Short mmCIF file of C-alpha atoms and ligand atoms in Angstrom, two decimals:
data_model
loop_
_atom_site.label_atom_id
_atom_site.label_comp_id
_atom_site.label_asym_id
_atom_site.label_seq_id
_atom_site.Cartn_x
_atom_site.Cartn_y
_atom_site.Cartn_z
CA UNK A 1 138.03 18.56 68.88
CA UNK A 2 134.80 18.36 66.87
CA UNK A 3 133.05 21.59 67.78
CA UNK A 4 129.67 20.67 66.33
CA UNK A 5 129.34 17.70 68.69
CA UNK A 6 129.68 19.80 71.86
CA UNK A 7 126.77 20.68 74.14
CA UNK A 8 126.20 24.32 75.01
CA UNK A 9 127.77 23.75 78.44
CA UNK A 10 130.89 22.19 76.95
CA UNK A 11 131.10 24.94 74.37
CA UNK A 12 130.87 27.58 77.10
CA UNK A 13 133.78 25.90 78.93
CA UNK A 14 135.81 25.87 75.73
CA UNK A 15 135.15 29.55 75.07
CA UNK A 16 136.09 30.44 78.64
CA UNK A 17 139.32 28.49 78.22
CA UNK A 18 140.06 30.59 75.15
CA UNK A 19 139.45 33.73 77.22
CA UNK A 20 136.14 34.52 75.51
CA UNK A 21 132.87 35.65 77.05
CA UNK A 22 130.01 33.19 77.53
CA UNK A 23 127.75 34.94 75.02
CA UNK A 24 130.19 33.91 72.28
CA UNK A 25 129.34 30.29 73.02
CA UNK A 26 125.66 31.06 72.53
CA UNK A 27 126.35 32.87 69.26
CA UNK A 28 128.44 29.97 68.02
CA UNK A 29 125.86 27.42 69.06
CA UNK A 30 123.17 29.34 67.22
CA UNK A 31 125.25 29.44 64.04
CA UNK A 32 125.96 25.71 64.25
CA UNK A 33 122.55 24.34 65.26
CA UNK A 34 119.96 26.94 64.37
CA UNK A 35 121.29 28.83 61.38
CA UNK A 36 122.99 25.64 60.19
CA UNK A 37 126.21 27.25 59.01
CA UNK A 38 128.60 25.12 56.93
CA UNK A 39 131.71 26.66 58.48
CA UNK A 40 133.20 29.41 60.64
CA UNK A 41 133.44 31.82 57.70
CA UNK A 42 129.68 32.21 57.61
CA UNK A 43 129.62 33.47 61.22
CA UNK A 44 129.77 37.12 60.32
CA UNK A 45 128.99 38.51 63.76
CA UNK A 46 132.07 36.85 65.25
CA UNK A 47 135.31 38.86 65.06
CA UNK A 48 137.73 37.68 62.36
CA UNK A 49 140.45 36.93 64.94
CA UNK A 50 138.09 34.69 66.90
CA UNK A 51 137.11 32.80 63.77
CA UNK A 52 140.81 32.28 63.02
CA UNK A 53 141.41 30.92 66.52
CA UNK A 54 138.42 28.63 66.28
CA UNK A 55 139.80 27.22 63.04
CA UNK A 56 143.11 26.52 64.77
CA UNK A 57 141.52 24.80 67.74
CA UNK A 58 138.55 22.89 66.35
CA UNK A 59 137.35 20.92 63.39
CA UNK A 60 134.01 21.94 61.92
CA UNK A 61 132.11 18.99 60.50
CA UNK A 62 129.92 19.46 57.50
CA UNK A 63 128.77 16.97 54.91
CA UNK A 64 129.13 17.49 51.16
CA UNK A 65 126.00 16.63 49.20
CA UNK A 66 127.09 14.24 46.44
CA UNK A 67 123.83 13.11 44.93
CA UNK A 68 120.12 13.80 45.38
CA UNK A 69 117.42 11.71 43.78
CA UNK A 70 113.75 12.61 43.90
CA UNK A 71 111.10 9.96 43.42
CA UNK A 72 108.62 10.64 40.65
CA UNK A 73 106.12 8.47 42.52
CA UNK A 74 105.93 10.03 45.99
CA UNK A 75 108.51 12.86 46.14
CA UNK A 76 110.72 10.86 48.49
CA UNK A 77 114.31 12.08 48.26
CA UNK A 78 117.44 10.04 48.68
CA UNK A 79 120.69 11.83 49.49
CA UNK A 80 124.25 10.69 49.26
CA UNK A 81 126.68 12.67 51.43
CA UNK A 82 130.47 12.70 51.42
CA UNK A 83 132.10 12.51 54.87
CA UNK A 84 135.19 14.59 55.66
CA UNK A 85 137.36 11.44 55.36
CA UNK A 86 136.00 10.54 51.93
CA UNK A 87 133.50 7.77 52.69
CA UNK A 88 129.86 8.19 51.66
CA UNK A 89 126.61 7.72 53.59
CA UNK A 90 122.97 7.90 52.60
CA UNK A 91 119.91 9.57 54.10
CA UNK A 92 116.28 9.81 53.03
CA UNK A 93 113.61 12.51 53.18
CA UNK A 94 110.05 11.20 53.29
CA UNK A 95 106.99 13.43 53.00
CA UNK A 96 103.95 12.49 55.06
CA UNK A 97 100.71 14.31 55.87
CA UNK A 98 101.97 14.80 59.40
CA UNK A 99 105.24 16.37 58.25
CA UNK A 100 108.67 15.66 56.81
CA UNK A 101 110.64 12.76 58.15
CA UNK A 102 114.37 12.20 57.68
CA UNK A 103 115.95 8.77 57.95
CA UNK A 104 119.62 9.00 58.91
CA UNK A 105 122.60 6.65 59.01
CA UNK A 106 124.35 6.10 62.34
CA UNK A 107 127.46 4.33 61.02
CA UNK A 108 129.38 4.07 57.76
CA UNK A 109 128.58 0.43 57.02
CA UNK A 110 127.45 -2.02 59.69
CA UNK A 111 128.78 -5.12 61.43
CA UNK A 112 125.49 -6.74 62.45
CA UNK A 113 125.27 -8.94 59.36
CA UNK A 114 121.48 -9.23 58.91
CA UNK A 115 121.03 -11.53 55.93
CA UNK A 116 118.53 -9.42 53.98
CA UNK A 117 120.23 -6.06 54.48
CA UNK A 118 122.52 -4.35 51.95
CA UNK A 119 124.10 -2.01 54.49
CA UNK A 120 126.07 -4.75 56.17
CA UNK A 121 127.62 -6.47 53.16
CA UNK A 122 130.85 -4.44 53.16
CA UNK A 123 131.09 -4.55 56.97
CA UNK A 124 131.59 -1.60 59.31
CA UNK A 125 133.91 1.20 58.26
CA UNK A 126 133.43 3.44 61.27
CA UNK A 127 131.04 5.09 63.70
CA UNK A 128 129.55 8.43 62.74
CA UNK A 129 130.17 11.41 65.00
CA UNK A 130 127.19 13.18 66.57
CA UNK A 131 127.85 16.10 64.21
CA UNK A 132 127.82 13.76 61.21
CA UNK A 133 124.42 12.42 62.22
CA UNK A 134 123.11 15.94 62.84
CA UNK A 135 124.35 17.35 59.57
CA UNK A 136 122.35 14.80 57.59
CA UNK A 137 119.22 16.40 59.03
CA UNK A 138 120.61 19.94 58.70
CA UNK A 139 121.69 19.55 55.08
CA UNK A 140 118.38 18.03 54.06
CA UNK A 141 116.45 20.84 55.71
CA UNK A 142 118.66 23.40 53.96
CA UNK A 143 118.67 21.76 50.52
CA UNK A 144 114.96 20.92 50.45
CA UNK A 145 114.02 24.26 51.99
CA UNK A 146 111.42 22.48 54.11
CA UNK A 147 111.21 22.01 57.85
CA UNK A 148 112.04 18.54 59.15
CA UNK A 149 109.73 17.50 61.98
CA UNK A 150 110.54 13.80 62.42
CA UNK A 151 113.79 11.88 62.50
CA UNK A 152 114.20 8.12 62.33
CA UNK A 153 117.55 6.47 62.98
CA UNK A 154 116.86 3.62 60.57
CA UNK A 155 119.45 4.14 57.88
CA UNK A 156 122.76 2.33 57.58
CA UNK A 157 124.31 1.15 60.83
CA UNK A 158 123.29 -0.09 64.25
CA UNK A 159 122.67 3.01 66.42
CA UNK A 160 123.12 1.14 69.71
CA UNK A 161 126.52 -0.05 68.47
CA UNK A 162 127.46 3.66 68.46
CA UNK A 163 125.74 4.42 71.75
CA UNK A 164 127.61 7.43 73.20
CA UNK A 165 127.55 9.33 69.91
CA UNK A 166 123.89 8.46 69.42
CA UNK A 167 122.93 9.89 72.82
CA UNK A 168 124.81 13.08 72.18
CA UNK A 169 123.15 13.35 68.77
CA UNK A 170 119.70 12.89 70.33
CA UNK A 171 120.36 15.58 72.91
CA UNK A 172 121.60 18.09 70.35
CA UNK A 173 118.81 17.31 67.88
CA UNK A 174 116.06 17.84 70.44
CA UNK A 175 117.73 20.74 72.25
CA UNK A 176 115.56 23.85 72.45
CA UNK A 177 118.37 26.02 71.10
CA UNK A 178 118.90 23.84 68.03
CA UNK A 179 116.36 22.39 65.60
CA UNK A 180 114.32 21.53 68.68
CA UNK A 181 112.72 18.43 67.23
CA UNK A 182 110.33 16.89 69.73
CA UNK A 183 111.65 13.70 71.35
CA UNK A 184 108.30 12.12 70.57
CA UNK A 185 109.04 12.62 66.89
CA UNK A 186 112.30 10.67 67.02
CA UNK A 187 112.61 6.91 66.52
CA UNK A 188 115.68 4.76 67.08
CA UNK A 189 115.67 1.34 65.45
CA UNK A 190 117.82 -1.49 66.78
CA UNK A 191 118.47 -5.11 65.92
CA UNK A 192 118.32 -5.80 69.66
CA UNK A 193 121.44 -5.13 71.72
CA UNK A 194 119.95 -5.96 75.09
CA UNK A 195 122.20 -4.09 77.55
CA UNK A 196 122.05 -0.96 75.39
CA UNK A 197 118.25 -1.06 75.19
CA UNK A 198 118.22 -1.16 78.99
CA UNK A 199 120.69 1.71 79.22
CA UNK A 200 118.61 3.77 76.80
CA UNK A 201 115.49 3.04 78.84
CA UNK A 202 117.20 4.49 81.89
CA UNK A 203 117.91 7.74 80.04
CA UNK A 204 114.14 8.21 80.17
CA UNK A 205 113.92 10.01 76.85
CA UNK A 206 110.54 10.26 75.16
CA UNK A 207 111.79 8.79 71.89
CA UNK A 208 110.27 5.72 70.26
CA UNK A 209 112.21 2.47 70.29
CA UNK A 210 111.79 0.30 67.21
CA UNK A 211 112.95 -3.28 67.57
CA UNK A 212 113.82 -5.29 64.48
CA UNK A 213 112.23 -8.63 65.23
CA UNK A 214 111.71 -10.32 61.83
CA UNK A 215 111.06 -13.76 63.31
CA UNK A 216 108.86 -15.28 65.97
CA UNK A 217 111.27 -17.84 67.34
CA UNK A 218 114.87 -17.82 68.47
CA UNK A 219 115.88 -20.42 65.83
CA UNK A 220 114.35 -18.57 62.92
CA UNK A 221 115.69 -15.24 64.10
CA UNK A 222 119.19 -16.68 64.29
CA UNK A 223 119.00 -17.65 60.64
CA UNK A 224 118.15 -14.09 59.56
CA UNK A 225 120.07 -12.06 62.14
CA UNK A 226 123.48 -13.12 63.49
CA UNK A 227 122.95 -10.79 66.47
CA UNK A 228 120.43 -13.36 67.71
CA UNK A 229 123.37 -15.64 68.47
CA UNK A 230 124.35 -13.19 71.18
CA UNK A 231 120.93 -12.55 72.71
CA UNK A 232 117.99 -14.79 73.49
CA UNK A 233 114.70 -13.57 72.07
CA UNK A 234 113.14 -13.69 75.53
CA UNK A 235 115.86 -11.34 76.86
CA UNK A 236 115.30 -8.95 73.95
CA UNK A 237 111.58 -8.84 74.69
CA UNK A 238 112.23 -8.34 78.41
CA UNK A 239 114.41 -5.36 77.54
CA UNK A 240 111.54 -3.95 75.45
CA UNK A 241 109.15 -4.36 78.37
CA UNK A 242 111.70 -2.57 80.53
CA UNK A 243 111.87 0.25 77.97
CA UNK A 244 108.11 0.68 78.19
CA UNK A 245 108.17 0.51 81.99
CA UNK A 246 110.83 3.23 82.22
CA UNK A 247 109.57 5.59 79.52
CA UNK A 248 105.86 4.85 79.04
CA UNK A 249 106.59 4.76 75.31
CA UNK A 250 105.00 2.00 73.27
CA UNK A 251 107.59 -0.07 71.44
CA UNK A 252 107.38 -0.64 67.68
CA UNK A 253 108.31 -4.07 66.34
CA UNK A 254 109.54 -4.23 62.79
CA UNK A 255 108.89 -7.43 60.94
CA UNK A 256 110.21 -7.75 57.39
CA UNK A 257 108.12 -10.33 55.61
CA UNK A 258 110.21 -12.65 53.47
CA UNK A 259 108.40 -14.95 51.06
CA UNK A 260 108.50 -18.57 52.23
CA UNK A 261 110.73 -17.75 55.21
CA UNK A 262 108.69 -16.02 57.94
CA UNK A 263 105.27 -15.37 56.38
CA UNK A 264 103.21 -18.46 57.25
CA UNK A 265 100.09 -18.72 59.41
CA UNK A 266 102.18 -20.40 62.05
CA UNK A 267 104.62 -17.49 62.05
CA UNK A 268 101.74 -15.07 62.59
CA UNK A 269 100.31 -17.17 65.42
CA UNK A 270 103.69 -17.49 67.13
CA UNK A 271 104.31 -13.78 66.75
CA UNK A 272 100.95 -12.97 68.32
CA UNK A 273 101.76 -15.28 71.21
CA UNK A 274 105.15 -13.67 71.68
CA UNK A 275 103.75 -10.14 71.84
CA UNK A 276 100.66 -10.92 73.88
CA UNK A 277 100.21 -8.43 76.68
CA UNK A 278 103.00 -6.19 75.46
CA UNK A 279 101.99 -2.60 74.74
CA UNK A 280 103.32 -2.41 71.20
CA UNK A 281 102.79 -1.77 67.55
CA UNK A 282 103.87 -4.07 64.73
CA UNK A 283 105.13 -2.68 61.46
CA UNK A 284 105.07 -5.22 58.63
CA UNK A 285 107.58 -4.49 55.87
CA UNK A 286 107.51 -6.63 52.73
CA UNK A 287 111.23 -7.31 52.35
CA UNK A 288 113.01 -5.07 49.89
CA UNK A 289 114.80 -7.46 47.53
CA UNK A 290 118.51 -6.73 47.23
CA UNK A 291 120.78 -7.70 44.39
CA UNK A 292 123.19 -9.74 46.53
CA UNK A 293 120.57 -12.09 48.07
CA UNK A 294 117.66 -14.04 46.73
CA UNK A 295 115.03 -13.07 49.30
CA UNK A 296 111.64 -12.28 47.76
CA UNK A 297 108.53 -10.42 48.87
CA UNK A 298 105.45 -12.48 49.69
CA UNK A 299 102.37 -11.93 47.49
CA UNK A 300 100.37 -8.88 48.62
CA UNK A 301 97.55 -11.23 49.60
CA UNK A 302 99.88 -13.11 51.94
CA UNK A 303 100.97 -9.85 53.53
CA UNK A 304 97.35 -8.80 54.05
CA UNK A 305 96.55 -12.22 55.48
CA UNK A 306 99.42 -12.00 57.93
CA UNK A 307 98.14 -8.62 59.08
CA UNK A 308 94.58 -9.93 59.50
CA UNK A 309 95.85 -12.85 61.58
CA UNK A 310 97.67 -10.52 63.95
CA UNK A 311 94.61 -8.29 64.24
CA UNK A 312 92.52 -11.29 65.19
CA UNK A 313 94.81 -11.57 68.20
CA UNK A 314 94.25 -7.86 68.89
CA UNK A 315 97.72 -6.77 67.95
CA UNK A 316 98.16 -3.20 66.61
CA UNK A 317 99.60 -3.68 63.18
CA UNK A 318 100.25 -1.69 60.02
CA UNK A 319 101.82 -2.54 56.68
CA UNK A 320 104.55 -0.08 55.89
CA UNK A 321 103.92 1.82 52.71
CA UNK A 322 106.86 1.48 50.40
CA UNK A 323 108.38 4.81 49.38
CA UNK A 324 110.89 5.92 46.80
CA UNK A 325 111.17 2.57 45.12
CA UNK A 326 112.20 4.15 41.82
CA UNK A 327 115.17 6.04 43.28
CA UNK A 328 116.80 4.00 45.96
CA UNK A 329 116.24 0.28 46.15
CA UNK A 330 116.62 -1.26 49.57
CA UNK A 331 118.41 0.19 52.56
CA UNK A 332 122.07 0.82 51.83
CA UNK A 333 121.96 0.07 48.12
CA UNK A 334 122.81 3.52 46.82
CA UNK A 335 125.91 3.73 49.02
CA UNK A 336 126.90 0.27 47.94
CA UNK A 337 126.63 1.00 44.23
CA UNK A 338 128.64 4.20 44.66
CA UNK A 339 131.40 2.44 46.57
CA UNK A 340 131.62 -0.31 43.97
CA UNK A 341 131.99 2.30 41.25
CA UNK A 342 134.70 4.13 43.17
CA UNK A 343 136.62 0.93 43.88
CA UNK A 344 136.78 0.13 40.16
CA UNK A 345 138.53 3.38 39.21
N1 SAH B 401 120.42 -1.53 62.68
C1 SAH B 401 119.13 -1.03 62.99
C2 SAH B 401 118.65 0.11 62.09
C3 SAH B 401 118.92 0.06 60.63
S1 SAH B 401 117.95 -1.02 59.63
C4 SAH B 401 118.11 -2.17 63.01
O1 SAH B 401 118.49 -3.29 62.72
O2 SAH B 401 116.96 -1.92 63.35
C5 SAH B 401 116.30 -0.40 59.66
C6 SAH B 401 115.27 -1.47 59.43
O3 SAH B 401 115.26 -1.91 58.07
C7 SAH B 401 115.49 -2.70 60.27
O4 SAH B 401 114.27 -3.18 60.78
C8 SAH B 401 116.06 -3.66 59.25
O5 SAH B 401 115.95 -4.98 59.68
C9 SAH B 401 115.26 -3.33 58.04
N2 SAH B 401 115.81 -3.78 56.76
C10 SAH B 401 117.09 -3.84 56.37
N3 SAH B 401 117.19 -4.32 55.11
C11 SAH B 401 115.94 -4.56 54.70
C12 SAH B 401 115.38 -5.06 53.49
N4 SAH B 401 116.15 -5.41 52.46
N5 SAH B 401 114.03 -5.16 53.42
C13 SAH B 401 113.24 -4.80 54.46
N6 SAH B 401 113.72 -4.32 55.61
C14 SAH B 401 115.04 -4.21 55.74
#
């Protein structure tokens, strides 16, 4: 049993089953989620015999930092972590005026197949455990020595394809006896798994939902995102409306602009029509070119034009500032390069 994925209630039950007092569960929880210990041996106020029994009964997940790259341009940091079973995942620390934000992976690899994304090229290896998602944030806070105030689940993987573990992760991350990150400072990004968006809405968390849209029509979306073969665009948007109705949280739509593919005036007009009346925010992201595909960024003037068009239709829109270009490349590229290197030897 993975002890770092248990809630305080579950941990209390486990301790009782071992014949321990309830306060031991609180001590343990504090070591795991507040003091961010890397293993039982650090828990010096627990008796040696108890630590030995814990080792016999539980696994303690912690990630090994493999690589850390710091951008000379904007101090963004990219981390590569080794999982207990040997695979690697990547996470990013971004520094903003409003605080430090960590972008985490939710799966090792991904099976969604978005055409412009590097994370999906090798397919899905496996889901990450709640503890493996948490420890990305914990390790970065420890290594950087700076408090993390925001978390975005926008790294490798489709979080709603790992739904139960994601929910557990969110609860532990925002728990008042852990890092206690405000739910309002957490964003989960999805390619649009309709029934899971609806389920998440019913959890009534105060987190932000980001929906990867990338196209303004069903046909165009299908060409960029295979997941669109499973869900109609209108159903995806209905689920987003439902999310807003249940949580009162404005949905963010991500739109990666690809030169000559989805960046025309007509695209902007259609997009505005699609989002009319929806309480939302649009994030335009000039596509990050990846080695394996020949997608290109539109000219900056085209990007600005696209934004102006949307604003004319009174849509809230921002252009995402690109960060850490010199250290990382697009989403999933660092992991991919590392895996290629390891497969050659
Ligand atoms: N699977 C989730 C979260 C991970 S991807 C999702 O699809 O939302 C996070 C965001 O980065 C998504 O909007 C995704 O479409 C986008 N993205 C992936 N590769 C990209 C690239 N090369 N350039 C720009 N955006 C990219």
